[in-house]
Short mmCIF file of C-alpha atoms and ligand atoms in Angstrom, two decimals:
data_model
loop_
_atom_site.label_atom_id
_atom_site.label_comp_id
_atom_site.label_asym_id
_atom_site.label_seq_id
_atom_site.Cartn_x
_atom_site.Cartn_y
_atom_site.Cartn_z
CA UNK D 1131 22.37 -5.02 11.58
CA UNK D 1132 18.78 -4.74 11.09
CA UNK D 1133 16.01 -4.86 13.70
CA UNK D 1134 12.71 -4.98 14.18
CA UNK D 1135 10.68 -2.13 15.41
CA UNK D 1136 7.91 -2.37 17.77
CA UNK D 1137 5.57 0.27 18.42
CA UNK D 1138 3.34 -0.25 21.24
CA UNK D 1139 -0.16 2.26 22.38
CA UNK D 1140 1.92 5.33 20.30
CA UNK D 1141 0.12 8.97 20.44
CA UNK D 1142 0.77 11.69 18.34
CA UNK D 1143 -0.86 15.26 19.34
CA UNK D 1144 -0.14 18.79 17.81
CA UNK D 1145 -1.45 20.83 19.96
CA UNK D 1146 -5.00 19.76 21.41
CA UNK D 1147 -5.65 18.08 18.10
CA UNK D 1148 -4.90 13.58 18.38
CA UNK D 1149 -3.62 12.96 15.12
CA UNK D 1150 -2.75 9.11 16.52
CA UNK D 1151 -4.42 7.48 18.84
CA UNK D 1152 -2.97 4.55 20.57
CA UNK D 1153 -0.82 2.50 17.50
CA UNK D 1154 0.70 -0.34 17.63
CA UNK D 1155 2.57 -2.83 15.58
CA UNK D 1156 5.65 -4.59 14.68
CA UNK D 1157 7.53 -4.60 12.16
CA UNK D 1158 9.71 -7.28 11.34
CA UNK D 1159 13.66 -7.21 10.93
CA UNK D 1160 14.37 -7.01 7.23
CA UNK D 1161 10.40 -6.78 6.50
CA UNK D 1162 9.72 -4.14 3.77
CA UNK D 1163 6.47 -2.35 5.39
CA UNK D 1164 4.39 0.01 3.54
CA UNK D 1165 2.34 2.88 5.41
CA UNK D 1166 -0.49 3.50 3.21
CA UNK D 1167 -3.48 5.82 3.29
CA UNK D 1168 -5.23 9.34 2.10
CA UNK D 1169 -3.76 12.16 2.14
CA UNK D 1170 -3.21 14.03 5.99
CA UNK D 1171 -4.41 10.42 7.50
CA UNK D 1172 -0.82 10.27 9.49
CA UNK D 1173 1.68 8.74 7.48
CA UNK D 1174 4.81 11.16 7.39
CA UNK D 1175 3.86 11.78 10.99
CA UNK D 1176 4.76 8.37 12.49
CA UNK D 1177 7.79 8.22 10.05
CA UNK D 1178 9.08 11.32 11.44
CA UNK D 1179 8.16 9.67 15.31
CA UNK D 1180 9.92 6.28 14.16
CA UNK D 1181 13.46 9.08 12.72
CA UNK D 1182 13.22 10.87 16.01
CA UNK D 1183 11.80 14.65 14.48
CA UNK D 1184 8.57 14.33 16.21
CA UNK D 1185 7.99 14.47 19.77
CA UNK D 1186 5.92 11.71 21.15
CA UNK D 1187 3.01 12.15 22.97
CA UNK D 1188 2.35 8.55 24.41
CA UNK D 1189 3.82 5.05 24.17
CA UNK D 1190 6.84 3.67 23.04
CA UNK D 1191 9.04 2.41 19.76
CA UNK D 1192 11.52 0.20 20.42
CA UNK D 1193 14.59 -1.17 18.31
CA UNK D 1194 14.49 -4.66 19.22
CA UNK D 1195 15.46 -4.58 22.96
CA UNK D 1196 15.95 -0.60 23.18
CA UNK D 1197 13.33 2.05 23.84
CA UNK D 1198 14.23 4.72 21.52
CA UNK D 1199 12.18 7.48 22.05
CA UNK D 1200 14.42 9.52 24.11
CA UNK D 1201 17.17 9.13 21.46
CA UNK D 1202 18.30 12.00 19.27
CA UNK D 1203 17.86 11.40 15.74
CA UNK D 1204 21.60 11.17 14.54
CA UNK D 1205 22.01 8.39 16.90
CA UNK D 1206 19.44 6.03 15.60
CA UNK D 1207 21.50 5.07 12.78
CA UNK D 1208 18.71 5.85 10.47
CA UNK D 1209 18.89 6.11 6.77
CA UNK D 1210 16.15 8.44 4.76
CA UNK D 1211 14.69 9.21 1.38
CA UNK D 1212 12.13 11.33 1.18
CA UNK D 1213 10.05 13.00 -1.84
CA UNK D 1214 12.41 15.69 -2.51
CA UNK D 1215 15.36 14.19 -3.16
CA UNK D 1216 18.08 16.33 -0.89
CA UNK D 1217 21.07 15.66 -1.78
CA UNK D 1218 23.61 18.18 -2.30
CA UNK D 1219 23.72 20.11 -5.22
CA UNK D 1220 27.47 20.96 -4.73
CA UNK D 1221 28.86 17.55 -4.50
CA UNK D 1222 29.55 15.01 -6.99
CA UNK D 1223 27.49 11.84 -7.42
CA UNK D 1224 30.39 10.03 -4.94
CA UNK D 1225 30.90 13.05 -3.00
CA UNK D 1226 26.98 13.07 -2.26
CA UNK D 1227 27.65 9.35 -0.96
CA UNK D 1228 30.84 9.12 1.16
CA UNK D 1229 29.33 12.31 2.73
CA UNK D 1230 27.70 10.41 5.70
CA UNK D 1231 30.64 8.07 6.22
CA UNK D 1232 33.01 10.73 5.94
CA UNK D 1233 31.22 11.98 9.25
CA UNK D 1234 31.77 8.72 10.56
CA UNK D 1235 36.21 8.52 10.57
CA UNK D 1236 36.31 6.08 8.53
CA UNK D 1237 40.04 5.72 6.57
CA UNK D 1238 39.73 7.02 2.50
CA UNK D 1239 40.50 3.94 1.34
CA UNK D 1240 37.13 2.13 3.61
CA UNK D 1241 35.16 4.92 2.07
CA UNK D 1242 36.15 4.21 -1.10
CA UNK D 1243 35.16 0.91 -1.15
CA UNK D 1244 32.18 1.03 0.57
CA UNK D 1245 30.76 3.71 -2.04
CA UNK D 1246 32.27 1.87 -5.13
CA UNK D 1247 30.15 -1.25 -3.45
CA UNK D 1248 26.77 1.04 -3.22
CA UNK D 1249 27.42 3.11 -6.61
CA UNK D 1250 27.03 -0.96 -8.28
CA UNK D 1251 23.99 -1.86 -6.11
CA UNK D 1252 21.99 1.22 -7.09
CA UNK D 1253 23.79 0.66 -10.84
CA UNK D 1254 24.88 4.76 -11.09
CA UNK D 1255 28.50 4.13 -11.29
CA UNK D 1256 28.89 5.79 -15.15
CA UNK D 1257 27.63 8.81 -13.55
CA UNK D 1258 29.66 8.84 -9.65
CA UNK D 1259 31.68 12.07 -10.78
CA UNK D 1260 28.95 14.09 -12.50
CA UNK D 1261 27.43 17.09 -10.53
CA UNK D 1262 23.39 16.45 -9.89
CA UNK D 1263 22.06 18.75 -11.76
CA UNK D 1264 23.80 17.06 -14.55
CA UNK D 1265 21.57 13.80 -13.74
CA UNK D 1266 18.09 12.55 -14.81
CA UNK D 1267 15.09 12.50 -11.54
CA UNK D 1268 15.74 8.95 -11.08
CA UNK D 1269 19.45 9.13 -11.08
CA UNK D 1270 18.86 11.57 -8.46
CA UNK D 1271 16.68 9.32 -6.76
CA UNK D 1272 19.02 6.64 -6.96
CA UNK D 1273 21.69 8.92 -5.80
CA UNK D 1274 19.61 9.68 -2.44
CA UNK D 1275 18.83 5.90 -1.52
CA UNK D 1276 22.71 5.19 -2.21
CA UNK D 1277 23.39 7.48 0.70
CA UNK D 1278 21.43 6.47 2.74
CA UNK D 1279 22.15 2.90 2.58
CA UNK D 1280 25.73 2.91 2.53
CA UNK D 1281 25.64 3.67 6.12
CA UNK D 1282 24.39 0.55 6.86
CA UNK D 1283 21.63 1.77 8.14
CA UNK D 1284 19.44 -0.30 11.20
CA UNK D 1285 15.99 0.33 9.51
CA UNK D 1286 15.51 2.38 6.21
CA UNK D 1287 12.70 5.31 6.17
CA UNK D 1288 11.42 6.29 3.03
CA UNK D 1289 8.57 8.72 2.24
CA UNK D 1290 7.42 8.95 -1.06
CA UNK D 1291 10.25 8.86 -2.37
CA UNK D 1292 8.56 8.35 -6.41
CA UNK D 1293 6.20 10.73 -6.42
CA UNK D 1294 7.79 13.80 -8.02
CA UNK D 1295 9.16 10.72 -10.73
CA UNK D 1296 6.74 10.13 -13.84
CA UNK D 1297 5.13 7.08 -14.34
CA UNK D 1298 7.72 4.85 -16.38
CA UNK D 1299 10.56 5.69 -14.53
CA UNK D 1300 7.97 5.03 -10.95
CA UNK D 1301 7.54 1.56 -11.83
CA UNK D 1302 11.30 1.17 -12.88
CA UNK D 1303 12.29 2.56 -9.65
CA UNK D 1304 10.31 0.86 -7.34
CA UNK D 1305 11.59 -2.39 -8.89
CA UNK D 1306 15.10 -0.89 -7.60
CA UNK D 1307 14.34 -0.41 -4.28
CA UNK D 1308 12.98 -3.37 -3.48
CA UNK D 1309 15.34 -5.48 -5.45
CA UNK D 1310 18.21 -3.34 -3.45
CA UNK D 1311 15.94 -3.61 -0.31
CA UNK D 1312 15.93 -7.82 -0.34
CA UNK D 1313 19.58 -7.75 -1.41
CA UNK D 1314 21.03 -5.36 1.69
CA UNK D 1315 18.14 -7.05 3.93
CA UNK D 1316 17.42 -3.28 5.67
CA UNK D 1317 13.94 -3.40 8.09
CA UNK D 1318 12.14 -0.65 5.44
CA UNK D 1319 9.59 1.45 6.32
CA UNK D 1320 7.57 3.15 3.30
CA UNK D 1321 5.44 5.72 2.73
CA UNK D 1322 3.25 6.08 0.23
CA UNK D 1323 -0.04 6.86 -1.18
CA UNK D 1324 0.08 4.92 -4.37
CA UNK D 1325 -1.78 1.92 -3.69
CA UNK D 1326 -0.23 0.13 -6.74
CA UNK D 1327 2.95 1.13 -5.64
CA UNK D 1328 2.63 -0.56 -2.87
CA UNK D 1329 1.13 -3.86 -3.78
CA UNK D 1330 4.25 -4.41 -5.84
CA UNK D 1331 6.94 -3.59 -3.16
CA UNK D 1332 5.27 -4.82 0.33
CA UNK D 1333 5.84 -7.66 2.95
CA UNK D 1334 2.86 -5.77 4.49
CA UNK D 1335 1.04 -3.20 4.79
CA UNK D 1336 -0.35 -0.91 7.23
CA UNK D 1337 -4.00 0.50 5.49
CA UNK D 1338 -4.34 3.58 7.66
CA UNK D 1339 -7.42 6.32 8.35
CA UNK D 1340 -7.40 9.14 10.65
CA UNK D 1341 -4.19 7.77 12.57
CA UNK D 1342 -5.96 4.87 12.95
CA UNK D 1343 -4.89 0.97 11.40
CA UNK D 1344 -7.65 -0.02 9.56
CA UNK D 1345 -6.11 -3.53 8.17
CA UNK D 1346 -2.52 -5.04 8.34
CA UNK D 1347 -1.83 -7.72 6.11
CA UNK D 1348 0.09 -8.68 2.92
CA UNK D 1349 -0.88 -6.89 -0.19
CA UNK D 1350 -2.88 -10.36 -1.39
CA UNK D 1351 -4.91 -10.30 2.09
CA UNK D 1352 -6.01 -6.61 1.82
CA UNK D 1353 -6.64 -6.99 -1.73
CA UNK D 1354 -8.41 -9.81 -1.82
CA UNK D 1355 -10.33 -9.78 1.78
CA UNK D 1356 -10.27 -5.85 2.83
CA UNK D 1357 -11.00 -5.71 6.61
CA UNK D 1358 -13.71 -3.16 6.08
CA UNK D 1359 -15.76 -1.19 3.01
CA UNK D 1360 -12.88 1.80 3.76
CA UNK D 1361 -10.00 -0.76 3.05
CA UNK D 1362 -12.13 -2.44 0.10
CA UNK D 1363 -12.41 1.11 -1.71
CA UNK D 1364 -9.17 2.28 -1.25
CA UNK D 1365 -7.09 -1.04 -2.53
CA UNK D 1366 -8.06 -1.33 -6.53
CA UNK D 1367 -11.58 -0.40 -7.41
CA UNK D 1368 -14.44 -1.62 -6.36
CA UNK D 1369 -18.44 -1.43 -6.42
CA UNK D 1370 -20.71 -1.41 -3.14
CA UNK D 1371 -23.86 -2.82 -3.77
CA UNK D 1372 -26.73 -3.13 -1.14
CA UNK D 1373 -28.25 -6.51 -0.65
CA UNK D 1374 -29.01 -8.75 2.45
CA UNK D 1375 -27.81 -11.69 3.82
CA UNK D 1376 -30.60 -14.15 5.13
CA UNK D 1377 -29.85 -17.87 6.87
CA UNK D 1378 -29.83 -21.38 4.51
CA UNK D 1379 -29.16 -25.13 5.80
CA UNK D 1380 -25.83 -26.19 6.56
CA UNK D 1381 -24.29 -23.40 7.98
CA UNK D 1382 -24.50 -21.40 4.28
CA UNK D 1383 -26.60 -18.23 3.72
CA UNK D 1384 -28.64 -16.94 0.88
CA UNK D 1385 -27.12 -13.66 -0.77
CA UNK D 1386 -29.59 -11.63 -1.63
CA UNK D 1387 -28.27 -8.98 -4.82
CA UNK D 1388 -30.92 -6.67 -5.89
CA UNK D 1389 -33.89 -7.69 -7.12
CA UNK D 1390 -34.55 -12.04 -8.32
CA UNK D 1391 -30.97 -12.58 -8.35
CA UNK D 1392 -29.65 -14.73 -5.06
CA UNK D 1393 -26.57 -17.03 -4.33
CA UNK D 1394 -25.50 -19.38 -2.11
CA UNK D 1395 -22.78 -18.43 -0.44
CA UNK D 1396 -20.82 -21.55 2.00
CA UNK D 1397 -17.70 -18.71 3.78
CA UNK D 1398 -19.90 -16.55 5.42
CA UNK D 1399 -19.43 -16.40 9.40
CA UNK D 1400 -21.35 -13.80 10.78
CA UNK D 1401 -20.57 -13.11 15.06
CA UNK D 1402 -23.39 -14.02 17.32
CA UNK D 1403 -24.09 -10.29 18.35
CA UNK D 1404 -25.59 -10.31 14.53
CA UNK D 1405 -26.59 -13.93 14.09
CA UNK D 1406 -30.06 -13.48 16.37
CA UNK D 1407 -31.51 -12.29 12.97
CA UNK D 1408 -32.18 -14.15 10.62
CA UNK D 1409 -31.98 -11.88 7.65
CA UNK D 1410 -29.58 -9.01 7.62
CA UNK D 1411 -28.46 -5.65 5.33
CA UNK D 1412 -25.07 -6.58 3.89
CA UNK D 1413 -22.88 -4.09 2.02
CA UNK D 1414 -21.25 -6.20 -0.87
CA UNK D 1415 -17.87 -5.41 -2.36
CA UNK D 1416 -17.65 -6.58 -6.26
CA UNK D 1417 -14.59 -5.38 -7.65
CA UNK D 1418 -14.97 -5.23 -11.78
CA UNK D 1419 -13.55 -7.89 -12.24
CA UNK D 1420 -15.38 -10.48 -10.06
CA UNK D 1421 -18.77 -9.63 -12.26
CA UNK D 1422 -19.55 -12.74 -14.87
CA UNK D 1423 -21.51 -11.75 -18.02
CA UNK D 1424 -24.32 -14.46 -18.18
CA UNK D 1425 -26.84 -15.37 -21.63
CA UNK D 1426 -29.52 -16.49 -19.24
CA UNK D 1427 -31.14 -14.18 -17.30
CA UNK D 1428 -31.26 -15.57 -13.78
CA UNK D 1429 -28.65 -12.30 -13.07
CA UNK D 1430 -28.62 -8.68 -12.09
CA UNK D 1431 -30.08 -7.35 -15.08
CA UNK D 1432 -28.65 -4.17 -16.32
CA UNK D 1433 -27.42 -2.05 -19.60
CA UNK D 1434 -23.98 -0.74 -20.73
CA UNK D 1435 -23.96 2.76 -20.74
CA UNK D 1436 -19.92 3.19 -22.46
CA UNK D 1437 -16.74 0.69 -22.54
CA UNK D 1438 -13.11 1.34 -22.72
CA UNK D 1439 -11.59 -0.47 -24.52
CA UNK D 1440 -8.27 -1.16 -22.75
CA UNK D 1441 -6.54 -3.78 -24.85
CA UNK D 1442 -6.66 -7.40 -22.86
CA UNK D 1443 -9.35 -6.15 -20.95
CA UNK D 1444 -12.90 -3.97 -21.85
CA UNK D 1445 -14.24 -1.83 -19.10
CA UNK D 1446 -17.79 -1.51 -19.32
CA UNK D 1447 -20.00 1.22 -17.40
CA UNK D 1448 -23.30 -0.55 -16.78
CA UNK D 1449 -26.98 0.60 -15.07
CA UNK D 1450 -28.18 -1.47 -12.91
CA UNK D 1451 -32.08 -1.80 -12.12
CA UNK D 1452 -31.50 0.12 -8.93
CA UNK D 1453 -30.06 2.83 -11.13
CA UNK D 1454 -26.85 2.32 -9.53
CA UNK D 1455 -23.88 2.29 -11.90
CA UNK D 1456 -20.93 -0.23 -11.73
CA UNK D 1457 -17.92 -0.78 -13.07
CA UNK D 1458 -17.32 -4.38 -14.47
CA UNK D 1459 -14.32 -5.88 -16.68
CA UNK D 1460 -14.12 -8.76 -19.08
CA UNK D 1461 -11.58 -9.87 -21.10
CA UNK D 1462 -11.59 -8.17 -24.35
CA UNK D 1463 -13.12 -10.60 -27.58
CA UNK D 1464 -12.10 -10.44 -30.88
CA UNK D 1465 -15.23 -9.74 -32.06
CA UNK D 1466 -17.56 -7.67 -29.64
CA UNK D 1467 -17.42 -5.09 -27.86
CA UNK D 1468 -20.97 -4.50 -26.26
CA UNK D 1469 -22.44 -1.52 -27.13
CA UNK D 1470 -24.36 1.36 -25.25
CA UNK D 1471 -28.03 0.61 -24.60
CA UNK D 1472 -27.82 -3.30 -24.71
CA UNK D 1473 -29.51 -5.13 -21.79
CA UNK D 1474 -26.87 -7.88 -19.90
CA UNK D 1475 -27.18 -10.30 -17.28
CA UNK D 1476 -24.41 -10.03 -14.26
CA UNK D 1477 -23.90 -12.36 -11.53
CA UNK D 1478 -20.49 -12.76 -9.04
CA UNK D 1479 -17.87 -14.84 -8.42
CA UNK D 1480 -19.09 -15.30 -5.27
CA UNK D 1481 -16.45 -17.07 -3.78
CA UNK D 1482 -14.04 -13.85 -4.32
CA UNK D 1483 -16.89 -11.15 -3.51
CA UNK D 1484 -16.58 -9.43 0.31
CA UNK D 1485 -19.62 -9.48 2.69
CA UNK D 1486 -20.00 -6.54 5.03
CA UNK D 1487 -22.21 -5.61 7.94
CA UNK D 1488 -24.76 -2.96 6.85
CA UNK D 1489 -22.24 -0.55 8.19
CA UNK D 1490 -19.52 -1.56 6.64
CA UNK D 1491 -17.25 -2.01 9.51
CA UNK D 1492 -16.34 -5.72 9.52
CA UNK D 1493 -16.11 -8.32 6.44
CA UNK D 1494 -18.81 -11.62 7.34
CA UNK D 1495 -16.85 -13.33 4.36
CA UNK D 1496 -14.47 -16.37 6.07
CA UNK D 1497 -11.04 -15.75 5.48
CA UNK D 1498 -11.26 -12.10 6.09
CA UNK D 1499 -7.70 -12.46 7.45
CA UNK D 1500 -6.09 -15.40 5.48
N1 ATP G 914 3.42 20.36 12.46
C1 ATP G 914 2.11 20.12 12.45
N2 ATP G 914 1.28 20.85 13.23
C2 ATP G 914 -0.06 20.60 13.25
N3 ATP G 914 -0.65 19.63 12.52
C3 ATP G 914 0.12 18.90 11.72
C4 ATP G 914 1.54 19.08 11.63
N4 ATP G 914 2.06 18.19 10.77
C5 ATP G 914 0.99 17.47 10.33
N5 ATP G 914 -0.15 17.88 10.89
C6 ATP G 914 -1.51 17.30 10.67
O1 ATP G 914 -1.45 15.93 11.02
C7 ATP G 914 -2.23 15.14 10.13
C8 ATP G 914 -1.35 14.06 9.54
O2 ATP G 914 -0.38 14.65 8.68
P1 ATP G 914 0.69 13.81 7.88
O3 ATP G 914 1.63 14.76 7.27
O4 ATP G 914 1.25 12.78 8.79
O5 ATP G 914 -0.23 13.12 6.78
P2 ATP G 914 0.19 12.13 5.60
O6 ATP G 914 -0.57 10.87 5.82
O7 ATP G 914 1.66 12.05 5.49
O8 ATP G 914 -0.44 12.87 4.33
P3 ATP G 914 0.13 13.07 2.82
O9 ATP G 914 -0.23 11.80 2.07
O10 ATP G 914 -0.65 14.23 2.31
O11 ATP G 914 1.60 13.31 2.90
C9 ATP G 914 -2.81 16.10 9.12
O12 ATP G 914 -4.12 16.40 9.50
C10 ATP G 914 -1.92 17.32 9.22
O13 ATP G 914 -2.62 18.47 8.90
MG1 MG G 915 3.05 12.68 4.06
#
């Protein structure tokens, strides 16, 4: 059965040092839930809380009903996969797999069948005899999540479990998992730092800094309305441009994008703390491809400094009049490609760009959370 895990006002310390302050959050029975975030921001650590290998310093996690922090790991009826793959290097493919049932009493013939179901589900039955140094990394790979699911596990923890995989065989595997994860319904928790990685596998995810939550959504609501200018940057690439926000009729304001170039924009709410002024310093997230290449030139102006050419799309590496360099992306032409020194015109697609207080710390464009 699989359950949902609730973490309420959780605290990690090591030592004197608060590596989590005061987390909460729930995550849903069967949801697949990505932890993502820079490197050393706390991600392994409140894994290792949730599997019962870290003390914990405050708060609770509870499996459904039950508080579980006082109970021992091998009791939470956990299954893991981490980054290195650990499994044992003496045991067959199947041997590898009945091992954690086989410390459960259950009859041969149960085991049996249980890994003959799970070597189909992770598709390595041609290789359930072979030793695993005889296998490829993803066999391996495939090998450790068949383990751990064929304990029916209550919630699935997996930390990085791609990253020592190369790049074909990444996206190959992570179509696995979560095809295996919807099909055995498991409440996943997954770690990762890939943020690509984890736009294709997640429910939701948990954007994380410093032990702190920055944004939960779905990987469409942090992509396409980041909570803040940390969440923006991290999820796909983006460009932060200065400009100012200043009050129009009707409720709509008056973007203000360097210099002569202004849009209406009808989704921005800004809360009354900031609303006395009337005109105020906006950070504004364009990601490349929200920039529209325009003849006339009512835009940003600005010149291409190099393009890659990346088959559908060109990237293009353009000054702008501030000097500031952006990245924009247009669908490759036939023809053109612009070339290095030419003077364009950019505006935005203003109804996907993100408005942000001048410190970046809250998103002014409606819909922030969709
Ligand atoms: N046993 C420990 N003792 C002291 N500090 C630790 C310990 N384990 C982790 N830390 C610190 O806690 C912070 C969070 O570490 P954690 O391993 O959870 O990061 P992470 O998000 O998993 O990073 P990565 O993406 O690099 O794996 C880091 O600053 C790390 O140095
Ligand atoms: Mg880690």
């Amino acid at each position: 059965m699989s359950v949902t895990i609730t973490i309420q006002d959780l605290v990690k310390k090591y030592g004197d040092t608060t590596v989590i302050p005061e987390l909460s959050l729930e995550i849903k029975q069967g949801e697949f839930f990505t932890l993502l975030g820079p490197s050393g921001c706390g991600k392994t650590t409140l894994l290792r809380m949730i599997a019962g290998f870290n003390s914990i310093e405050g708060g609770t996690i509870h499996f459904n009903e039950r508080v579980i922090n006082q109970v021992e790991p091998g009791k939470r009826n956990i299954g893991m996969v981490f980054q290195s793959y650990a499994i044992f290097p003496h045991l067959t493919v199947k041997g590898n797999i009945a091992f954690g049932l086989e410390n459960r009493k259950l009859s041969k013939a149960e085991i049996n069948a249980k890994v003959d179901d799970i070597l189909k589900v992770v598709q390595i039955e041609p290789y359930k005899d072979r030793m695993p140094k005889n296998l490829s990394g993803g066999q391996q790979q495939r090998v450790a999540l068949a383990r751990a699911i064929v304990i029916r596990p209550d919630v699935l923890l997996m930390d990085e479990p791609l990253s020592n995989l190369d790049a074909k065989l990444r996206v190959d595997m992570r179509n696995a998992i979560k095809d295996i994860q919807r099909e055995v319904g498991i409440t996943t928790v997954y770690v990762t730092h890939d943020q690509e990685e984890a736009m294709a596998v997640s429910d939701r995810i948990a954007v994380m800094k410093s032990g702190v939550i920055q944004h939960l959504g779905t990987p469409q609501e942090i992509y396409q309305r980041p909570a803040n200018v940390f969440v923006a940057t991290f999820i796909g690439r983006t460009n932060i441009l200065a400009g100012s926000i200043t009050k129009a009729a009707g409720g709509s304001y008056a973007l203000q994008l360097g210099s002569g170039y202004a849009e209406e924009l009808s989704n921005i709410e800004v809360p009354r703390a900031d609303a006395a002024a009337n005109t105020l310093n906006v950070q504004i997230s364009v990601r490349p491809e929200e920039f529209i290449l325009t003849e006339d030139q009512t835009g940003m102006k600005a010149t291409i400094v190099h393009s890659v050419f990346l088959g559908q799309n060109t990237h293009y590496f353009v000054d702008l009049a501030s000097g500031q360099r952006v990245e924009i992306t247009q669908e490759s032409k036939a023809s053109q490609i612009l070339e290095p020194g030419q003077v364009i015109y950019l505006k935005v697609k203003k109804e996907k760009i993100n408005v942000y207080d001048a410190a970046g710390d809250l998103n002014y464009t409606r819909g922030a959370r969709l």
